[in-house]
Structure formats: structure tokens, C-alpha cells
Short mmCIF file of C-alpha atoms in Angstrom, two decimals:
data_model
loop_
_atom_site.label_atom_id
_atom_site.label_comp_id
_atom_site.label_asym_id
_atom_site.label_seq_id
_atom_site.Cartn_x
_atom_site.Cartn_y
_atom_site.Cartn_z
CA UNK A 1436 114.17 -9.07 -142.37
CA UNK A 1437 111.77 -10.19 -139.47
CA UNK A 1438 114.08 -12.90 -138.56
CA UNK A 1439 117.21 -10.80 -138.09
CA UNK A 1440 115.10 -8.08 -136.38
CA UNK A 1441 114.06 -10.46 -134.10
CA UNK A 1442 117.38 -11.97 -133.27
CA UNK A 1443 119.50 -8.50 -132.82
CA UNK A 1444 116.47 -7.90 -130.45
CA UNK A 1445 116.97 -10.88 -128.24
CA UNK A 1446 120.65 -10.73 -128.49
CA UNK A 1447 120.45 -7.15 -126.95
CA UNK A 1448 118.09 -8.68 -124.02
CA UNK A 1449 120.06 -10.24 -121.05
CA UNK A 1450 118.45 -13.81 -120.58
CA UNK A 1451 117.27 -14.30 -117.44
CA UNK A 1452 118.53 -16.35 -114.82
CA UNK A 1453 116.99 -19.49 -114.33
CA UNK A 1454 114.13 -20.16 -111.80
CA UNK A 1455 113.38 -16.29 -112.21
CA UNK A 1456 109.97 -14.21 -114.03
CA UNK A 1457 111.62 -11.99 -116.38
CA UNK A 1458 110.05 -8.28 -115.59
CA UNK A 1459 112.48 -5.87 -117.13
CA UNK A 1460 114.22 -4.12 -114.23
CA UNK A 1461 113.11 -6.36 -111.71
CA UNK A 1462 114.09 -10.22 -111.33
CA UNK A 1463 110.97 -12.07 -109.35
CA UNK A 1464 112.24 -15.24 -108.09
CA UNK A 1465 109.40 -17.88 -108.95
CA UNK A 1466 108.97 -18.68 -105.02
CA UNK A 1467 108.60 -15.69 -104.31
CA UNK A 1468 106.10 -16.27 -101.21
CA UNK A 1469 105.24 -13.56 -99.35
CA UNK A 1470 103.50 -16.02 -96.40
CA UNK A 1471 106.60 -17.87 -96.19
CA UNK A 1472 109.47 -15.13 -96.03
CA UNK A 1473 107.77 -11.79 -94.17
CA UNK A 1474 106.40 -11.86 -90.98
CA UNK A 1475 103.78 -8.66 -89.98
CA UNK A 1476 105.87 -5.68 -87.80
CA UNK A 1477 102.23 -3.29 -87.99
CA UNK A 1478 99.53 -6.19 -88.35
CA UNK A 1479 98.97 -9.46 -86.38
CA UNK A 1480 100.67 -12.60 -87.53
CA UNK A 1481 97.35 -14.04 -86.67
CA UNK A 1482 94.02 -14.14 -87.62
CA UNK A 1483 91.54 -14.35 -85.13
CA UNK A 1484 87.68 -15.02 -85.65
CA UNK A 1485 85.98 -13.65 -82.24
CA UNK A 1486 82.45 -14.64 -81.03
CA UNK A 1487 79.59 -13.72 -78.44
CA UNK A 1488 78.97 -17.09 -76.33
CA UNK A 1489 81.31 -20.08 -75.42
CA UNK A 1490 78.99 -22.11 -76.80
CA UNK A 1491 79.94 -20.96 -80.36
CA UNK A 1492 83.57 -21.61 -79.45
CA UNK A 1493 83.01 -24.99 -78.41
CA UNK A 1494 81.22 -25.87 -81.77
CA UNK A 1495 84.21 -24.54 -83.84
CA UNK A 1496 86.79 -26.55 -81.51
CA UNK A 1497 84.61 -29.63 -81.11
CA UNK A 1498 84.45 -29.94 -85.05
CA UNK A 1499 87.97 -27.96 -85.63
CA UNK A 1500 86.60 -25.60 -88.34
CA UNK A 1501 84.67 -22.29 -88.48
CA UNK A 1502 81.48 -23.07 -90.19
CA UNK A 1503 80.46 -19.75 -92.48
CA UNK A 1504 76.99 -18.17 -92.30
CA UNK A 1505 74.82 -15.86 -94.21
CA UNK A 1506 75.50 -12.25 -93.16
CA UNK A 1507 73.59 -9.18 -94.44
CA UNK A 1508 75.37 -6.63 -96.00
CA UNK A 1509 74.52 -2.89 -96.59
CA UNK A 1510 74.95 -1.20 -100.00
CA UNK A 1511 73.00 1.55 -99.24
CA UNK A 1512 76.35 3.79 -99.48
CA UNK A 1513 77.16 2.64 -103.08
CA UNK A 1514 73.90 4.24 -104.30
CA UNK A 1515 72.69 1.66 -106.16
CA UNK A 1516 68.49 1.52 -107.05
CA UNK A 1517 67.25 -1.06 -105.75
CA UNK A 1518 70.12 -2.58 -104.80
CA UNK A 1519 69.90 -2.01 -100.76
CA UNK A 1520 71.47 -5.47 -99.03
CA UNK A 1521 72.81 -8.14 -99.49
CA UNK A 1522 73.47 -11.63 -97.29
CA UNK A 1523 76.10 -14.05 -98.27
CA UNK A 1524 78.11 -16.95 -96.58
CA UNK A 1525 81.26 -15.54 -95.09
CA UNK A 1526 83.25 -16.00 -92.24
CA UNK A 1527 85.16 -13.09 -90.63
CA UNK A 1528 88.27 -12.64 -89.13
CA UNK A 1529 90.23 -9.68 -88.15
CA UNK A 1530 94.11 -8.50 -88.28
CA UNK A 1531 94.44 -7.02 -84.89
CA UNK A 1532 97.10 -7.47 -82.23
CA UNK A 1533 96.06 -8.86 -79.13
CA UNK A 1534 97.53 -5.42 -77.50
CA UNK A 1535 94.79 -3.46 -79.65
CA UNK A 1536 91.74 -5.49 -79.55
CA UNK A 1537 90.09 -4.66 -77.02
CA UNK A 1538 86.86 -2.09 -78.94
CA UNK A 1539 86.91 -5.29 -81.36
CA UNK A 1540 86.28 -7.71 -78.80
CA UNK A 1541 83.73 -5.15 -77.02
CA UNK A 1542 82.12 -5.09 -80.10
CA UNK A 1543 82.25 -8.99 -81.75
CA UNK A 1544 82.83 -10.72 -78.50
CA UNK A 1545 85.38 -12.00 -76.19
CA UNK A 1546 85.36 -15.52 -76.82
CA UNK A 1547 88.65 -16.00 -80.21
CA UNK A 1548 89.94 -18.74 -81.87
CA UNK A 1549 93.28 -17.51 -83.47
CA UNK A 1550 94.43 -19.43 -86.79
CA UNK A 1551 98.04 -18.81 -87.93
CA UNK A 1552 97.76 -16.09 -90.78
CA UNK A 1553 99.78 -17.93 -93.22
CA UNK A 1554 97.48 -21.22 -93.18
CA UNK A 1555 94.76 -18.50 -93.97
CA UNK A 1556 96.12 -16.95 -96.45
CA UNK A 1557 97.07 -20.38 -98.36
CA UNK A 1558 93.26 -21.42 -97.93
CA UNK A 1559 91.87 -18.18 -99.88
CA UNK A 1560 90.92 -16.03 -96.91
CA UNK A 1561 91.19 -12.71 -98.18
CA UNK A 1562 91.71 -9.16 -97.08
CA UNK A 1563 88.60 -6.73 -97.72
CA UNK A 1564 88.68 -3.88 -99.53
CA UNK A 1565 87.59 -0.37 -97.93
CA UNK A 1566 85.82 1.40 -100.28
CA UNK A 1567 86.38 5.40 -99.71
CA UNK A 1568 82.55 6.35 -100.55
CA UNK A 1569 84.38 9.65 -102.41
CA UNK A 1570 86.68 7.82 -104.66
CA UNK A 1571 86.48 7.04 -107.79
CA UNK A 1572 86.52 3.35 -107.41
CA UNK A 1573 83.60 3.39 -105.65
CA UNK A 1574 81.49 5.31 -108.21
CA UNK A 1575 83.15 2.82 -110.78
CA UNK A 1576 81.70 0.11 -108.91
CA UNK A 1577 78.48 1.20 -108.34
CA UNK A 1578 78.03 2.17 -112.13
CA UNK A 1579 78.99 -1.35 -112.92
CA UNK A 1580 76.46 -2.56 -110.52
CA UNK A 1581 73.89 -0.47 -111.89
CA UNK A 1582 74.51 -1.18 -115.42
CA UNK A 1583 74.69 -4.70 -114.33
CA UNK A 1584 71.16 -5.15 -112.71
CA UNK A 1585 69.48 -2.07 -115.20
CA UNK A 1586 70.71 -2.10 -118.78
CA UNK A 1587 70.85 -4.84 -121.50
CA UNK A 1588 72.88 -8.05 -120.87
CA UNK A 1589 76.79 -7.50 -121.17
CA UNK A 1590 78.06 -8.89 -124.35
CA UNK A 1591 79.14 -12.87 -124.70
CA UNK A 1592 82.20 -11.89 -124.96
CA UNK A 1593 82.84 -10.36 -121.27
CA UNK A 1594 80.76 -13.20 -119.96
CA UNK A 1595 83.01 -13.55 -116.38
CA UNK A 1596 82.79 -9.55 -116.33
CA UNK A 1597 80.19 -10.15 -113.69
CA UNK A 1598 81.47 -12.61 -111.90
CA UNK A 1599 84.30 -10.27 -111.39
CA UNK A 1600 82.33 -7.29 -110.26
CA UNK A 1601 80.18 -9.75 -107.77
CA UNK A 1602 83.52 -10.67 -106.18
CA UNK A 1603 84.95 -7.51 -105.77
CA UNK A 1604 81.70 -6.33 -104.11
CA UNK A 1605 81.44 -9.60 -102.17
CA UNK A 1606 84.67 -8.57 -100.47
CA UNK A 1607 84.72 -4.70 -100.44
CA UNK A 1608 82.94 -2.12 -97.36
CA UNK A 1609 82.48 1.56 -96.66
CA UNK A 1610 85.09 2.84 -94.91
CA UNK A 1611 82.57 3.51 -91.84
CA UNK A 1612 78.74 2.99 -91.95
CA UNK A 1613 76.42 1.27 -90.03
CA UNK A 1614 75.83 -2.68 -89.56
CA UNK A 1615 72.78 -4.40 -88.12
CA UNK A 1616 73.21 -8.15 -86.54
CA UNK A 1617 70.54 -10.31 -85.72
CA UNK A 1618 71.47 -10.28 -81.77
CA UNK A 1619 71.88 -6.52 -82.16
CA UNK A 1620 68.03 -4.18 -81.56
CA UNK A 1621 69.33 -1.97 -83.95
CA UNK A 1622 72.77 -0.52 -86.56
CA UNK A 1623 75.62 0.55 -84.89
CA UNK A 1624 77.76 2.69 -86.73
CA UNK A 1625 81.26 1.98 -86.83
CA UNK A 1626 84.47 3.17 -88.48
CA UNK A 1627 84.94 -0.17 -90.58
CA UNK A 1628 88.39 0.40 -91.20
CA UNK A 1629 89.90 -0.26 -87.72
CA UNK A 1630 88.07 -4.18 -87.84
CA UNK A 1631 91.51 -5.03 -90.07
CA UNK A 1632 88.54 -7.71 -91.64
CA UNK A 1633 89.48 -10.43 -93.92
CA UNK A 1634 86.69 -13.28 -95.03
CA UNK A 1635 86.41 -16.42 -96.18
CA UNK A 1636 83.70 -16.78 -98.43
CA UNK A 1637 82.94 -20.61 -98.87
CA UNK A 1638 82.20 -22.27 -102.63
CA UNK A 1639 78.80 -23.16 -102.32
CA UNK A 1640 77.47 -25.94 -104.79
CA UNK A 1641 74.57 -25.53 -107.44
CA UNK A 1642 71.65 -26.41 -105.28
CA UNK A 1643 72.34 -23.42 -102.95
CA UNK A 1644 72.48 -20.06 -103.47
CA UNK A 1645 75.56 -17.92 -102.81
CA UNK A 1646 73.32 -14.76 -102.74
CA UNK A 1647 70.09 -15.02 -100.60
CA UNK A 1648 67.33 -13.94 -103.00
CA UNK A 1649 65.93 -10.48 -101.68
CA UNK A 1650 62.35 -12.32 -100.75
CA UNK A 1651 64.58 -14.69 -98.48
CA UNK A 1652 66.69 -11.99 -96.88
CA UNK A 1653 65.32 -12.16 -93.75
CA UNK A 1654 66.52 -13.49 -90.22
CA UNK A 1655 64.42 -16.16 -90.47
CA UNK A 1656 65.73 -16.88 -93.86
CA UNK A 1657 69.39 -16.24 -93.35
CA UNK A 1658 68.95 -18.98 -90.61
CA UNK A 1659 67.47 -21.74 -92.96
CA UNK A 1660 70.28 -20.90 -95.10
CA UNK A 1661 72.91 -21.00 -92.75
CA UNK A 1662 71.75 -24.31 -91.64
CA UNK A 1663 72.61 -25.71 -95.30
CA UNK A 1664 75.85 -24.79 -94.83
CA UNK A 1665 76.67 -26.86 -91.57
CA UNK A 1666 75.26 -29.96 -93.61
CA UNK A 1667 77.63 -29.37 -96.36
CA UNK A 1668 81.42 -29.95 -94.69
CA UNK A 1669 82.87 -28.83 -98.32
CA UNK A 1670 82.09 -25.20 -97.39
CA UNK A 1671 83.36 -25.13 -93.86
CA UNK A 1672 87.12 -23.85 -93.20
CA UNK A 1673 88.62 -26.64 -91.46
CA UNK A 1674 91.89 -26.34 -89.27
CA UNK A 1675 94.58 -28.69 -87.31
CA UNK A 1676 95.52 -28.50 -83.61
CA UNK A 1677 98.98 -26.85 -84.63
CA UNK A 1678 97.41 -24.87 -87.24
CA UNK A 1679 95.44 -22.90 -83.53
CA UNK A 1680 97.53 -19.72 -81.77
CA UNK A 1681 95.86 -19.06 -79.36
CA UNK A 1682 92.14 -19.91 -77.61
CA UNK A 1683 91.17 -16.64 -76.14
CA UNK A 1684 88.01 -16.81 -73.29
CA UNK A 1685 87.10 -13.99 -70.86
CA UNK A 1686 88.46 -15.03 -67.35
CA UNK A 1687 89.50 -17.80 -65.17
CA UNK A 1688 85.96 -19.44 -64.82
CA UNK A 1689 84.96 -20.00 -68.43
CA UNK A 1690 89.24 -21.38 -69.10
CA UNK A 1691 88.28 -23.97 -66.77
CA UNK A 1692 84.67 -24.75 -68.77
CA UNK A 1693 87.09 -24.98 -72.00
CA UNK A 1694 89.23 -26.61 -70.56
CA UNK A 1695 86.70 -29.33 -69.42
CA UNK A 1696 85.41 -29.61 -72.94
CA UNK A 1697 88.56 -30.01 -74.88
CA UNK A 1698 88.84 -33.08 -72.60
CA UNK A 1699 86.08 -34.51 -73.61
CA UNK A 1700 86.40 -34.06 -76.73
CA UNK A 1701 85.88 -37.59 -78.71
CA UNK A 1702 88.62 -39.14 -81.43
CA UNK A 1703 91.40 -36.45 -80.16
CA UNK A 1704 94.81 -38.07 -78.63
CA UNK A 1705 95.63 -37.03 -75.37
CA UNK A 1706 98.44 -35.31 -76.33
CA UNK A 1707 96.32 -33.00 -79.25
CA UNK A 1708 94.00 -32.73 -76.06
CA UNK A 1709 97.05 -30.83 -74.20
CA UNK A 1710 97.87 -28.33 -76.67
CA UNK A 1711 94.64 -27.65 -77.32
CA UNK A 1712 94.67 -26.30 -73.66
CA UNK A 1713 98.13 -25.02 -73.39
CA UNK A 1714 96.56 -22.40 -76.05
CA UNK A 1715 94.32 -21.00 -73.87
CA UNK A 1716 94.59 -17.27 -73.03
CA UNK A 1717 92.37 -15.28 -70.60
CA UNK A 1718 91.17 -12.16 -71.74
CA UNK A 1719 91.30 -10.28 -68.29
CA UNK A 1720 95.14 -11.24 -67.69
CA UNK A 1721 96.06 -9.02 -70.68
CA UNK A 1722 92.79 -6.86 -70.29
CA UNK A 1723 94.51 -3.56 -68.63
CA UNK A 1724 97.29 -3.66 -71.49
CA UNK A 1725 94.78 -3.58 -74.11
CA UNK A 1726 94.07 -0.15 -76.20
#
């Protein structure tokens, strides 16, 4: 009885066509890539990390990867007790056409390094999540938080439950609020949403901690954990020469300093040396188009 049940079923089911996911209505083909077949019409193709001093930008050339650091975090807008920051390794980058980055670059700096957005996205650089601090996805996550750190231990069973609600938060932020950064004298608030962020958020290995203990969390202590992280290569995001877009510096003056120190760079070819260079873009020759 089974048997035939199950065979009239199948019979009545169109088998589907090879080197496809069956999903009812839909057919899925299995290389279905979205990296590889769309381009961005509203976002950047790019992905562009942007920094305060050309010194930064001739570290991440000179060793042709972005090395992450420990950033504070606010939670005061998901409510939770004692739960106020947090500082993990991340590095950011944001989804913004050149023609609209200007307020970004006022705000993060005007020195870029621009990494094509599909070698991001195949190297686990994510999109964060903007949490809506009315929604009900935010209240969901702060409950879980706060059951989390203030009620008994979640059963065996569940056991990567918080894993999964430490990632989510790892990669989610208010809408707008306000950020502090160690350079800055106090928060800014800013409307979150327009930074377009993504991160990459490095595996970090059992001797160091992915989550600054709260006694640590301080500038002095974000530093001396930062500093692990450019011993340990495994948790820096490394990149190729054709992998860059574009270099972006402020004017004329500091092109010519990067340009002197991509030439001296040791155990690059001439010829990496040259389109290193020919990526450069100055800031102020697009400046007035900017919005």
C-alpha cells in the first residue's frame, strides 16, 4: 500500500532536469551565482575600505591586505542589562558609489583602497544588518540576548543557538545612533544606514579572544588586542594587484607620495608596480561631482 502510494506520487511529479535544485515552481540552476552573473545598477560594484592618514594606506598596500582591528560597538539601543558595548575584530567596508561618497569620506577619511565586490563576497565579507530599533526583530534579539547572559543555560540540545545569536549581533546596527572612535573627543551621531557597511570579521584562534572581555574594553586594551591580530597573518584579508579598483588619495601631492611608495615597494615586479599606480584616483578631480 505504501509502496504504490509512493510510486503514483512520484510518477505524478515531473523529474527535474539535470544540474537543477528541485523547488516546486521554481527550477534553481545549481550555479546559480549571484557574484558571477549580476552586476549592481543602485550599489557600487566595489567595496571600498576608507581611512584617516596615508600612512594607514601604505601599510595595507605594502603588505596587500587589510589587517582587522578591535572596534567598540554600542548596544545601548537593544536594551539589554548590562549588556552596554561591545569590541570585536572587524574590518569595514562600505557599498557606495564614488559619485555619492563624499559625507562617507568626510566622515571615515579620504584615503580608499577599493577591492572588487565579488572577490569580497567569495571571501565571507558580509553585508550588515540594520536593525529598525521598533521592529520586532530587534526586540527578538535583544530577548535572546537577555535570556542568553540572565537565565539558566540553553539546553544541550540547541548548543550552536548561541553561536547563532552572537553572529547575528556581531553583524547587525541601529539604523542611526551614535559611535565613538578612539581619534574622535566624543559620539557622533549618524544615520547608520547611508554607510552601505559590510565587515569582515576575521576567525580568530583559541588563544585570543573574539570578544574583548568588558575589564579589557578599553582603548588601551583594544590596542593590545589589535596588535595580536597583525602577528597572526591567518586573520588578515589578503588581496592581489588585479583583485585592487581603484587607490583613492586626496589630491595631486599625496598621488605623487603613493606613487613613490608603490615603487619601492620590495618583492613586487615592475609591471605589478605599474598597475598598482595606474589605479590611483584623486579625490579632488571628482570632488565637485560628488553628493
Amino acid at each position: 500500500m505504501n509502496s504504490d502510494k509512493k510510486s503514483r506520487d512520484s510518477s505524478q511529479q515531473a523529474a527535474p532536469t539535470k544540474g537543477t535544485i528541485s523547488t516546486g515552481p521554481v527550477e534553481i540552476p545549481e550555479d546559480n551565482n549571484v557574484s558571477e552573473q549580476l552586476e549592481s545598477v543602485t550599489s557600487a560594484n566595489i567595496l571600498c575600505n576608507y581611512m584617516t592618514k596615508i600612512e594607514y594606506m601604505k601599510e595595507v598596500i605594502r603588505n596587500m591586505a587589510f589587517i582587522p582591528r578591535y572596534v567598540e560597538e554600542n548596544l545601548e539601543y537593544l536594551n539589554v542589562q548590562d549588556l552596554h558595548t561591545i569590541a570585536f575584530p572587524m574590518t569595514c567596508f562600505c557599498d557606495i558609489p564614488l559619485t555619492k561618497v563624499k559625507n562617507h569620506m568626510g566622515v571615515y577619511g579620504e584615503y580608499g583602497v577599493a577591492i572588487k565586490k565579488k572577490v569580497c563576497i567569495e571571501r565571507d565579507v558580509q553585508p550588515i544588518l540594520y536593525l529598525n530599533n521598533s521592529s520586532r526583530l530587534k526586540n527578538d534579539l535583544s530577548e535572546a540576548l537577555s535570556k542568553l547572559l540572565h537565565e539558566d543555560p540553553i539546553s544541550p540540545k540547541w548548543r550552536m543557538l548561541p553561536d547563532t545569536i552572537l553572529s547575528v549581533l556581531l553583524y547587525s546596527k541601529p539604523i542611526m545612533g551614535y559611535m565613538s572612535r578612539d581619534e574622535w573627543d566624543k559620539p557622533h551621531r549618524l544615520l547608520f544606514k547611508d554607510e552601505c557597511e559590510w565587515r569582515y570579521i576575521p576567525s580568530v584562534s583559541e588563544s585570543m579572544s573574539l570578544i574583548i572581555p568588558q575589564d579589557d574594553n578599553t582603548k588601551k586594551g583594544r590596542k593590545y588586542y589589535s596588535k595580536a591580530l597583525e602577528r597572526d597573518k591567518s586573520t588578515w584579508f589578503p588581496f592581489q594587484v588585479d583583485e585592487i579598483e581603484y587607490i583613492i588619495v586626496p589630491n595631486e601631492v599625496l598621488a605623487i607620495e603613493m606613487i613613490s611608495a608603490i615603487k619601492a615597494m620590495r618583492g613586487k615586479t615592475l609591471a605589478d608596480k605599474h598597475k598598482l599606480i595606474s589605479k590611483i584616483e584623486i579625490a579632488d578631480k571628482f570632488r565637485s561631482n560628488l553628493i
